[in-house]
CSV table of C-alpha atoms and ligand atoms in Angstrom, one decimal:
chain,number,residue,atom,x,y,z
A,1,MET,CA,0.0,0.0,0.0
A,2,LYS,CA,1.7,3.2,-1.2
A,3,ALA,CA,-0.9,5.9,-0.7
A,4,LEU,CA,-4.0,6.3,1.3
A,5,ALA,CA,-6.9,8.8,0.9
A,6,VAL,CA,-8.0,10.2,4.2
A,7,PHE,CA,-11.4,11.8,4.6
A,8,CYS,CA,-11.8,13.9,7.8
A,9,GLY,CA,-13.2,17.0,9.3
A,10,SER,CA,-12.4,20.6,8.5
A,11,SER,CA,-13.2,21.1,12.2
A,12,LYS,CA,-11.1,20.2,15.3
A,13,GLY,CA,-13.8,18.5,17.2
A,14,ALA,CA,-15.0,19.1,20.8
A,15,SER,CA,-12.1,17.4,22.5
A,16,PRO,CA,-8.3,17.6,22.0
A,17,ILE,CA,-8.3,13.8,21.7
A,18,TYR,CA,-9.4,14.2,18.0
A,19,ILE,CA,-6.3,16.2,17.0
A,20,GLN,CA,-4.0,14.1,19.2
A,21,GLU,CA,-5.1,10.8,17.6
A,22,ALA,CA,-5.2,12.2,14.1
A,23,LYS,CA,-1.5,13.1,14.6
A,24,LYS,CA,-0.7,9.6,15.8
A,25,PHE,CA,-2.4,8.3,12.7
A,26,GLY,CA,-0.2,10.5,10.6
A,27,GLU,CA,2.9,9.1,12.4
A,28,GLU,CA,1.7,5.6,11.6
A,29,LEU,CA,1.5,6.4,7.9
A,30,VAL,CA,5.1,7.8,8.0
A,31,LYS,CA,6.3,4.7,9.8
A,32,ARG,CA,4.8,2.5,7.1
A,33,ASN,CA,6.1,4.7,4.3
A,34,ILE,CA,2.5,5.3,3.1
A,35,SER,CA,1.8,8.7,1.4
A,36,LEU,CA,-1.2,10.8,2.4
A,37,VAL,CA,-3.8,12.0,-0.1
A,38,TYR,CA,-6.4,14.3,1.3
A,39,GLY,CA,-8.5,17.4,0.6
A,40,GLY,CA,-5.6,19.9,0.9
A,41,SER,CA,-6.8,22.0,3.8
A,42,SER,CA,-4.7,23.4,6.7
A,43,VAL,CA,-7.6,23.5,9.2
A,44,GLY,CA,-9.2,21.0,11.6
A,45,ILE,CA,-8.4,17.3,11.6
A,46,MET,CA,-7.4,17.7,7.9
A,47,GLY,CA,-4.6,20.0,8.8
A,48,ALA,CA,-3.5,18.0,11.8
A,49,VAL,CA,-3.0,14.8,9.8
A,50,ALA,CA,-1.2,16.6,7.0
A,51,ASP,CA,1.1,18.4,9.4
A,52,SER,CA,1.9,15.2,11.3
A,53,VAL,CA,2.9,13.4,8.1
A,54,LEU,CA,5.0,16.4,6.9
A,55,ALA,CA,6.7,16.7,10.3
A,56,GLY,CA,7.7,13.0,10.0
A,57,GLY,CA,9.2,13.6,6.6
A,58,GLY,CA,6.3,11.9,4.7
A,59,HIS,CA,4.7,12.7,1.4
A,60,VAL,CA,1.4,14.6,1.3
A,61,THR,CA,-0.8,15.3,-1.8
A,62,GLY,CA,-3.7,17.7,-1.3
A,63,VAL,CA,-6.5,17.9,-3.9
A,64,MET,CA,-8.4,21.2,-3.7
A,65,PRO,CA,-11.2,22.5,-5.9
A,66,ASP,CA,-10.5,26.0,-7.2
A,67,PHE,CA,-13.5,27.6,-5.6
A,68,LEU,CA,-12.6,26.2,-2.1
A,69,ASP,CA,-9.0,27.2,-2.6
A,70,LYS,CA,-10.2,30.7,-2.0
A,71,ARG,CA,-12.2,29.7,1.1
A,72,GLU,CA,-10.9,26.6,2.7
A,73,VAL,CA,-7.5,27.7,3.9
A,74,THR,CA,-5.4,25.6,1.5
A,75,HIS,CA,-2.2,24.1,3.1
A,76,ARG,CA,0.7,25.9,1.4
A,77,ASN,CA,3.5,23.6,2.4
A,78,LEU,CA,2.3,20.3,1.0
A,79,THR,CA,4.6,18.0,-1.0
A,80,ASN,CA,2.2,18.3,-3.9
A,81,LEU,CA,-1.0,20.4,-4.3
A,82,ILE,CA,-3.4,19.7,-7.1
A,83,ILE,CA,-6.1,22.3,-7.9
A,84,VAL,CA,-9.1,20.9,-9.7
A,85,ASP,CA,-12.3,22.5,-11.0
A,86,THR,CA,-15.1,20.7,-9.1
A,87,MET,CA,-15.8,18.6,-6.0
A,88,HIS,CA,-16.5,15.7,-8.2
A,89,GLU,CA,-13.1,16.0,-9.8
A,90,ARG,CA,-11.5,16.2,-6.4
A,91,LYS,CA,-13.0,12.9,-5.2
A,92,ALA,CA,-12.2,11.2,-8.5
A,93,LYS,CA,-8.6,12.4,-8.3
A,94,MET,CA,-8.2,11.4,-4.7
A,95,ALA,CA,-9.6,7.9,-5.6
A,96,ASP,CA,-7.2,7.6,-8.5
A,97,LEU,CA,-4.2,8.5,-6.5
A,98,SER,CA,-5.0,6.1,-3.6
A,99,ASP,CA,-4.7,2.4,-2.7
A,100,GLY,CA,-7.3,2.6,0.1
A,101,PHE,CA,-9.6,5.0,2.0
A,102,ILE,CA,-9.9,5.9,5.6
A,103,ALA,CA,-12.4,8.2,7.3
A,104,LEU,CA,-11.3,10.0,10.5
A,105,PRO,CA,-13.9,12.0,12.5
A,106,GLY,CA,-15.6,14.7,10.5
A,107,GLY,CA,-18.9,16.2,9.4
A,108,ALA,CA,-21.2,15.9,6.5
A,109,GLY,CA,-18.4,16.3,3.9
A,110,THR,CA,-16.4,13.5,5.4
A,111,LEU,CA,-19.4,11.1,5.5
A,112,GLU,CA,-20.3,12.1,1.9
A,113,GLU,CA,-16.8,11.2,0.7
A,114,PHE,CA,-16.7,8.0,2.7
A,115,PHE,CA,-20.1,6.7,1.5
A,116,GLU,CA,-19.4,7.4,-2.1
A,117,ILE,CA,-16.3,5.2,-1.9
A,118,PHE,CA,-18.2,2.6,0.2
A,119,THR,CA,-21.0,2.3,-2.4
A,120,TRP,CA,-18.5,2.2,-5.3
A,121,ALA,CA,-16.8,-0.7,-3.6
A,122,GLN,CA,-20.2,-2.4,-3.2
A,123,LEU,CA,-20.8,-2.1,-6.9
A,124,GLY,CA,-17.4,-3.4,-7.7
A,125,LEU,CA,-16.2,-0.1,-9.3
A,126,HIS,CA,-13.0,-0.5,-7.2
A,127,GLN,CA,-11.5,-3.2,-5.1
A,128,LYS,CA,-9.6,-1.0,-2.6
A,129,PRO,CA,-10.0,-1.4,1.1
A,130,LEU,CA,-11.9,1.3,3.1
A,131,GLY,CA,-12.4,1.9,6.7
A,132,ILE,CA,-13.0,4.1,9.7
A,133,LEU,CA,-10.6,5.1,12.4
A,134,ASN,CA,-13.0,5.3,15.3
A,135,ILE,CA,-11.2,7.9,17.4
A,136,ASN,CA,-12.9,8.6,20.7
A,137,HIS,CA,-15.8,6.2,19.7
A,138,TYR,CA,-17.0,9.0,17.4
A,139,TYR,CA,-18.4,6.6,14.9
A,140,ASP,CA,-20.1,4.2,17.4
A,141,PRO,CA,-23.6,5.5,16.4
A,142,LEU,CA,-22.7,4.9,12.7
A,143,VAL,CA,-21.6,1.3,13.5
A,144,ALA,CA,-24.9,0.9,15.4
A,145,LEU,CA,-26.7,2.1,12.2
A,146,PHE,CA,-24.7,-0.4,10.1
A,147,ASN,CA,-25.9,-3.1,12.5
A,148,HIS,CA,-29.5,-1.9,12.2
A,149,MET,CA,-29.3,-1.7,8.4
A,150,THR,CA,-28.0,-5.3,8.3
A,151,THR,CA,-30.7,-6.6,10.8
A,152,GLU,CA,-33.4,-4.9,8.6
A,153,ASN,CA,-32.0,-6.4,5.4
A,154,PHE,CA,-30.9,-3.2,3.8
A,155,LEU,CA,-27.2,-3.9,4.0
A,156,ASP,CA,-25.9,-7.4,3.4
A,157,GLU,CA,-23.3,-8.6,6.0
A,158,LYS,CA,-20.9,-9.2,3.1
A,159,TYR,CA,-20.9,-5.5,2.1
A,160,ARG,CA,-21.1,-4.2,5.6
A,161,SER,CA,-17.9,-6.0,6.5
A,162,MET,CA,-16.1,-4.0,3.7
A,163,ALA,CA,-16.1,-1.0,6.0
A,164,ILE,CA,-13.4,-1.9,8.4
A,165,VAL,CA,-13.7,-0.2,11.8
A,166,ASN,CA,-10.9,0.1,14.3
A,167,ASP,CA,-9.8,2.6,16.9
A,168,ASN,CA,-6.1,1.6,16.5
A,169,PRO,CA,-4.3,3.0,13.5
A,170,GLY,CA,-1.7,0.2,13.2
A,171,GLU,CA,-4.4,-2.5,13.5
A,172,LEU,CA,-6.5,-0.8,10.9
A,173,LEU,CA,-3.6,-0.6,8.5
A,174,ASP,CA,-2.8,-4.3,9.1
A,175,GLN,CA,-6.4,-5.1,8.2
A,176,PHE,CA,-6.1,-3.0,5.1
A,177,ALA,CA,-3.0,-5.0,4.0
A,178,ALA,CA,-4.9,-8.3,4.5
A,179,TYR,CA,-8.1,-7.1,2.7
A,180,THR,CA,-9.8,-9.3,0.1
A,181,PRO,CA,-12.7,-7.6,-1.7
A,182,PRO,CA,-16.0,-9.6,-1.7
A,183,SER,CA,-17.9,-10.4,-4.9
A,184,VAL,CA,-19.8,-7.5,-6.3
A,185,LYS,CA,-23.4,-6.7,-5.3
A,186,THR,CA,-26.2,-8.4,-7.1
A,187,TYR,CA,-29.8,-7.3,-7.0
A,188,LEU,CA,-31.7,-10.5,-7.6
A,189,HIS,CA,-31.9,-13.4,-5.1
A,190,GLU,CA,-31.8,-17.0,-6.5
A,191,ASP,CA,-35.5,-17.4,-6.1
A,192,GLN,CA,-36.0,-14.3,-8.3
A,193,THR,CA,-33.9,-15.5,-11.2
B,201,LIG,P1,-16.5,18.2,6.9
B,201,LIG,O1,-16.4,16.8,7.3
B,201,LIG,O2,-17.9,18.6,6.6
B,201,LIG,O3,-15.8,19.1,7.8
B,201,LIG,O4,-15.8,18.3,5.5
B,201,LIG,C1,-14.5,17.8,5.3
B,201,LIG,C2,-14.1,17.9,3.9
B,201,LIG,O5,-15.1,17.4,3.0
B,201,LIG,C3,-13.8,19.3,3.4
B,201,LIG,O6,-12.6,19.2,2.6
B,201,LIG,C4,-14.9,19.6,2.5
B,201,LIG,O7,-14.5,20.4,1.4
B,201,LIG,C5,-15.3,18.3,1.9
B,201,LIG,N1,-16.7,18.3,1.5
B,201,LIG,C6,-17.7,18.9,2.1
B,201,LIG,N2,-18.9,18.7,1.4
B,201,LIG,C7,-18.6,17.9,0.4
B,201,LIG,C8,-19.3,17.2,-0.6
B,201,LIG,N3,-20.6,17.4,-0.8
B,201,LIG,N4,-18.6,16.4,-1.5
B,201,LIG,C9,-17.3,16.2,-1.3
B,201,LIG,N5,-16.6,16.8,-0.4
B,201,LIG,C10,-17.2,17.6,0.5
Protein backbone atom coordinates (compact mmCIF):
# COMPACT_ATOMS: atom_id res chain seq x y z
CA MET A 1 0.00 0.00 0.00
CA LYS A 2 1.71 3.17 -1.21
CA ALA A 3 -0.90 5.92 -0.75
CA LEU A 4 -4.05 6.29 1.31
CA ALA A 5 -6.86 8.81 0.90
CA VAL A 6 -8.00 10.24 4.19
CA PHE A 7 -11.42 11.85 4.61
CA CYS A 8 -11.76 13.91 7.77
CA GLY A 9 -13.21 17.01 9.31
CA SER A 10 -12.35 20.57 8.53
CA SER A 11 -13.22 21.11 12.22
CA LYS A 12 -11.12 20.17 15.26
CA GLY A 13 -13.85 18.46 17.24
CA ALA A 14 -14.97 19.14 20.80
CA SER A 15 -12.09 17.38 22.54
CA PRO A 16 -8.29 17.64 22.01
CA ILE A 17 -8.26 13.85 21.65
CA TYR A 18 -9.36 14.16 18.00
CA ILE A 19 -6.29 16.18 17.00
CA GLN A 20 -3.97 14.06 19.18
CA GLU A 21 -5.13 10.79 17.64
CA ALA A 22 -5.18 12.24 14.11
CA LYS A 23 -1.51 13.13 14.59
CA LYS A 24 -0.72 9.60 15.81
CA PHE A 25 -2.43 8.26 12.70
CA GLY A 26 -0.19 10.49 10.56
CA GLU A 27 2.87 9.13 12.40
CA GLU A 28 1.74 5.57 11.64
CA LEU A 29 1.49 6.42 7.94
CA VAL A 30 5.05 7.76 7.96
CA LYS A 31 6.30 4.68 9.84
CA ARG A 32 4.83 2.46 7.12
CA ASN A 33 6.07 4.69 4.29
CA ILE A 34 2.49 5.34 3.12
CA SER A 35 1.79 8.68 1.40
CA LEU A 36 -1.21 10.78 2.42
CA VAL A 37 -3.78 11.96 -0.13
CA TYR A 38 -6.37 14.32 1.30
CA GLY A 39 -8.48 17.43 0.62
CA GLY A 40 -5.59 19.90 0.94
CA SER A 41 -6.85 22.05 3.80
CA SER A 42 -4.74 23.40 6.67
CA VAL A 43 -7.57 23.49 9.21
CA GLY A 44 -9.20 21.02 11.60
CA ILE A 45 -8.43 17.31 11.59
CA MET A 46 -7.40 17.67 7.93
CA GLY A 47 -4.58 20.04 8.80
CA ALA A 48 -3.49 17.95 11.80
CA VAL A 49 -3.03 14.76 9.77
CA ALA A 50 -1.17 16.58 6.99
CA ASP A 51 1.12 18.41 9.45
CA SER A 52 1.92 15.19 11.27
CA VAL A 53 2.90 13.36 8.05
CA LEU A 54 4.97 16.35 6.88
CA ALA A 55 6.69 16.66 10.28
CA GLY A 56 7.74 13.00 10.01
CA GLY A 57 9.22 13.57 6.55
CA GLY A 58 6.33 11.87 4.73
CA HIS A 59 4.71 12.67 1.39
CA VAL A 60 1.40 14.58 1.29
CA THR A 61 -0.75 15.32 -1.76
CA GLY A 62 -3.65 17.74 -1.34
CA VAL A 63 -6.47 17.89 -3.87
CA MET A 64 -8.40 21.16 -3.67
CA PRO A 65 -11.19 22.50 -5.87
CA ASP A 66 -10.50 25.96 -7.18
CA PHE A 67 -13.53 27.62 -5.56
CA LEU A 68 -12.61 26.23 -2.12
CA ASP A 69 -8.97 27.20 -2.60
CA LYS A 70 -10.15 30.73 -1.98
CA ARG A 71 -12.17 29.73 1.08
CA GLU A 72 -10.93 26.57 2.72
CA VAL A 73 -7.50 27.73 3.86
CA THR A 74 -5.37 25.64 1.54
CA HIS A 75 -2.24 24.14 3.13
CA ARG A 76 0.66 25.89 1.39
CA ASN A 77 3.49 23.55 2.43
CA LEU A 78 2.34 20.26 0.97
CA THR A 79 4.63 17.99 -1.05
CA ASN A 80 2.17 18.26 -3.88
CA LEU A 81 -0.96 20.43 -4.33
CA ILE A 82 -3.40 19.66 -7.12
CA ILE A 83 -6.07 22.26 -7.91
CA VAL A 84 -9.14 20.87 -9.70
CA ASP A 85 -12.31 22.51 -11.02
CA THR A 86 -15.07 20.71 -9.08
CA MET A 87 -15.84 18.64 -5.97
CA HIS A 88 -16.49 15.65 -8.23
CA GLU A 89 -13.06 15.98 -9.80
CA ARG A 90 -11.52 16.24 -6.35
CA LYS A 91 -13.04 12.95 -5.21
CA ALA A 92 -12.16 11.21 -8.48
CA LYS A 93 -8.56 12.44 -8.31
CA MET A 94 -8.21 11.39 -4.66
CA ALA A 95 -9.56 7.95 -5.55
CA ASP A 96 -7.20 7.58 -8.55
CA LEU A 97 -4.16 8.46 -6.46
CA SER A 98 -4.95 6.10 -3.55
CA ASP A 99 -4.74 2.40 -2.71
CA GLY A 100 -7.32 2.63 0.09
CA PHE A 101 -9.60 5.04 1.97
CA ILE A 102 -9.90 5.95 5.64
CA ALA A 103 -12.40 8.22 7.35
CA LEU A 104 -11.35 9.97 10.53
CA PRO A 105 -13.91 11.97 12.53
CA GLY A 106 -15.59 14.66 10.47
CA GLY A 107 -18.89 16.16 9.44
CA ALA A 108 -21.22 15.86 6.47
CA GLY A 109 -18.38 16.34 3.94
CA THR A 110 -16.42 13.46 5.45
CA LEU A 111 -19.43 11.15 5.47
CA GLU A 112 -20.33 12.05 1.89
CA GLU A 113 -16.83 11.21 0.70
CA PHE A 114 -16.73 7.97 2.69
CA PHE A 115 -20.14 6.74 1.54
CA GLU A 116 -19.43 7.39 -2.11
CA ILE A 117 -16.33 5.18 -1.88
CA PHE A 118 -18.25 2.56 0.15
CA THR A 119 -21.03 2.35 -2.44
CA TRP A 120 -18.54 2.21 -5.32
CA ALA A 121 -16.81 -0.73 -3.59
CA GLN A 122 -20.17 -2.45 -3.16
CA LEU A 123 -20.84 -2.06 -6.88
CA GLY A 124 -17.40 -3.43 -7.75
CA LEU A 125 -16.23 -0.12 -9.27
CA HIS A 126 -13.03 -0.46 -7.24
CA GLN A 127 -11.47 -3.21 -5.14
CA LYS A 128 -9.58 -1.04 -2.65
CA PRO A 129 -9.97 -1.36 1.14
CA LEU A 130 -11.94 1.27 3.06
CA GLY A 131 -12.39 1.87 6.74
CA ILE A 132 -13.00 4.10 9.69
CA LEU A 133 -10.55 5.13 12.39
CA ASN A 134 -12.99 5.27 15.29
CA ILE A 135 -11.24 7.92 17.39
CA ASN A 136 -12.94 8.57 20.75
CA HIS A 137 -15.82 6.23 19.75
CA TYR A 138 -17.00 9.03 17.45
CA TYR A 139 -18.41 6.60 14.91
CA ASP A 140 -20.13 4.22 17.38
CA PRO A 141 -23.58 5.55 16.37
CA LEU A 142 -22.72 4.89 12.71
CA VAL A 143 -21.60 1.34 13.54
CA ALA A 144 -24.93 0.90 15.37
CA LEU A 145 -26.70 2.14 12.24
CA PHE A 146 -24.73 -0.36 10.12
CA ASN A 147 -25.95 -3.13 12.50
CA HIS A 148 -29.51 -1.88 12.19
CA MET A 149 -29.26 -1.72 8.39
CA THR A 150 -28.01 -5.31 8.33
CA THR A 151 -30.69 -6.56 10.75
CA GLU A 152 -33.37 -4.89 8.64
CA ASN A 153 -31.98 -6.45 5.44
CA PHE A 154 -30.92 -3.21 3.77
CA LEU A 155 -27.21 -3.90 4.03
CA ASP A 156 -25.86 -7.36 3.36
CA GLU A 157 -23.34 -8.56 5.97
CA LYS A 158 -20.93 -9.23 3.11
CA TYR A 159 -20.87 -5.55 2.12
CA ARG A 160 -21.13 -4.22 5.62
CA SER A 161 -17.88 -6.00 6.48
CA MET A 162 -16.14 -4.05 3.69
CA ALA A 163 -16.15 -1.02 5.99
CA ILE A 164 -13.35 -1.92 8.41
CA VAL A 165 -13.73 -0.17 11.77
CA ASN A 166 -10.93 0.05 14.32
CA ASP A 167 -9.76 2.60 16.91
CA ASN A 168 -6.11 1.59 16.51
CA PRO A 169 -4.27 3.01 13.45
CA GLY A 170 -1.72 0.15 13.24
CA GLU A 171 -4.38 -2.55 13.48
CA LEU A 172 -6.54 -0.78 10.91
CA LEU A 173 -3.65 -0.56 8.45
CA ASP A 174 -2.81 -4.26 9.06
CA GLN A 175 -6.44 -5.09 8.24
CA PHE A 176 -6.13 -3.01 5.06
CA ALA A 177 -3.02 -4.96 4.02
CA ALA A 178 -4.90 -8.25 4.49
CA TYR A 179 -8.10 -7.09 2.74
CA THR A 180 -9.76 -9.28 0.10
CA PRO A 181 -12.71 -7.64 -1.70
CA PRO A 182 -16.00 -9.59 -1.71
CA SER A 183 -17.86 -10.43 -4.90
CA VAL A 184 -19.82 -7.52 -6.35
CA LYS A 185 -23.36 -6.66 -5.33
CA THR A 186 -26.17 -8.44 -7.12
CA TYR A 187 -29.77 -7.33 -6.98
CA LEU A 188 -31.70 -10.53 -7.58
CA HIS A 189 -31.88 -13.41 -5.14
CA GLU A 190 -31.75 -16.95 -6.48
CA ASP A 191 -35.50 -17.39 -6.12
CA GLN A 192 -36.05 -14.30 -8.34
CA THR A 193 -33.91 -15.48 -11.25
P1 LIG B 1 -16.48 18.21 6.87
O1 LIG B 1 -16.37 16.77 7.26
O2 LIG B 1 -17.90 18.63 6.61
O3 LIG B 1 -15.75 19.11 7.81
O4 LIG B 1 -15.77 18.34 5.46
C1 LIG B 1 -14.51 17.78 5.29
C2 LIG B 1 -14.10 17.86 3.85
O5 LIG B 1 -15.12 17.36 3.00
C3 LIG B 1 -13.79 19.27 3.37
O6 LIG B 1 -12.59 19.22 2.59
C4 LIG B 1 -14.93 19.60 2.46
O7 LIG B 1 -14.54 20.39 1.37
C5 LIG B 1 -15.32 18.26 1.95
N1 LIG B 1 -16.71 18.25 1.55
C6 LIG B 1 -17.73 18.94 2.08
N2 LIG B 1 -18.89 18.70 1.42
C7 LIG B 1 -18.58 17.85 0.41
C8 LIG B 1 -19.30 17.24 -0.65
N3 LIG B 1 -20.61 17.43 -0.84
N4 LIG B 1 -18.64 16.42 -1.50
C9 LIG B 1 -17.33 16.21 -1.33
N5 LIG B 1 -16.59 16.76 -0.37
C10 LIG B 1 -17.19 17.57 0.49
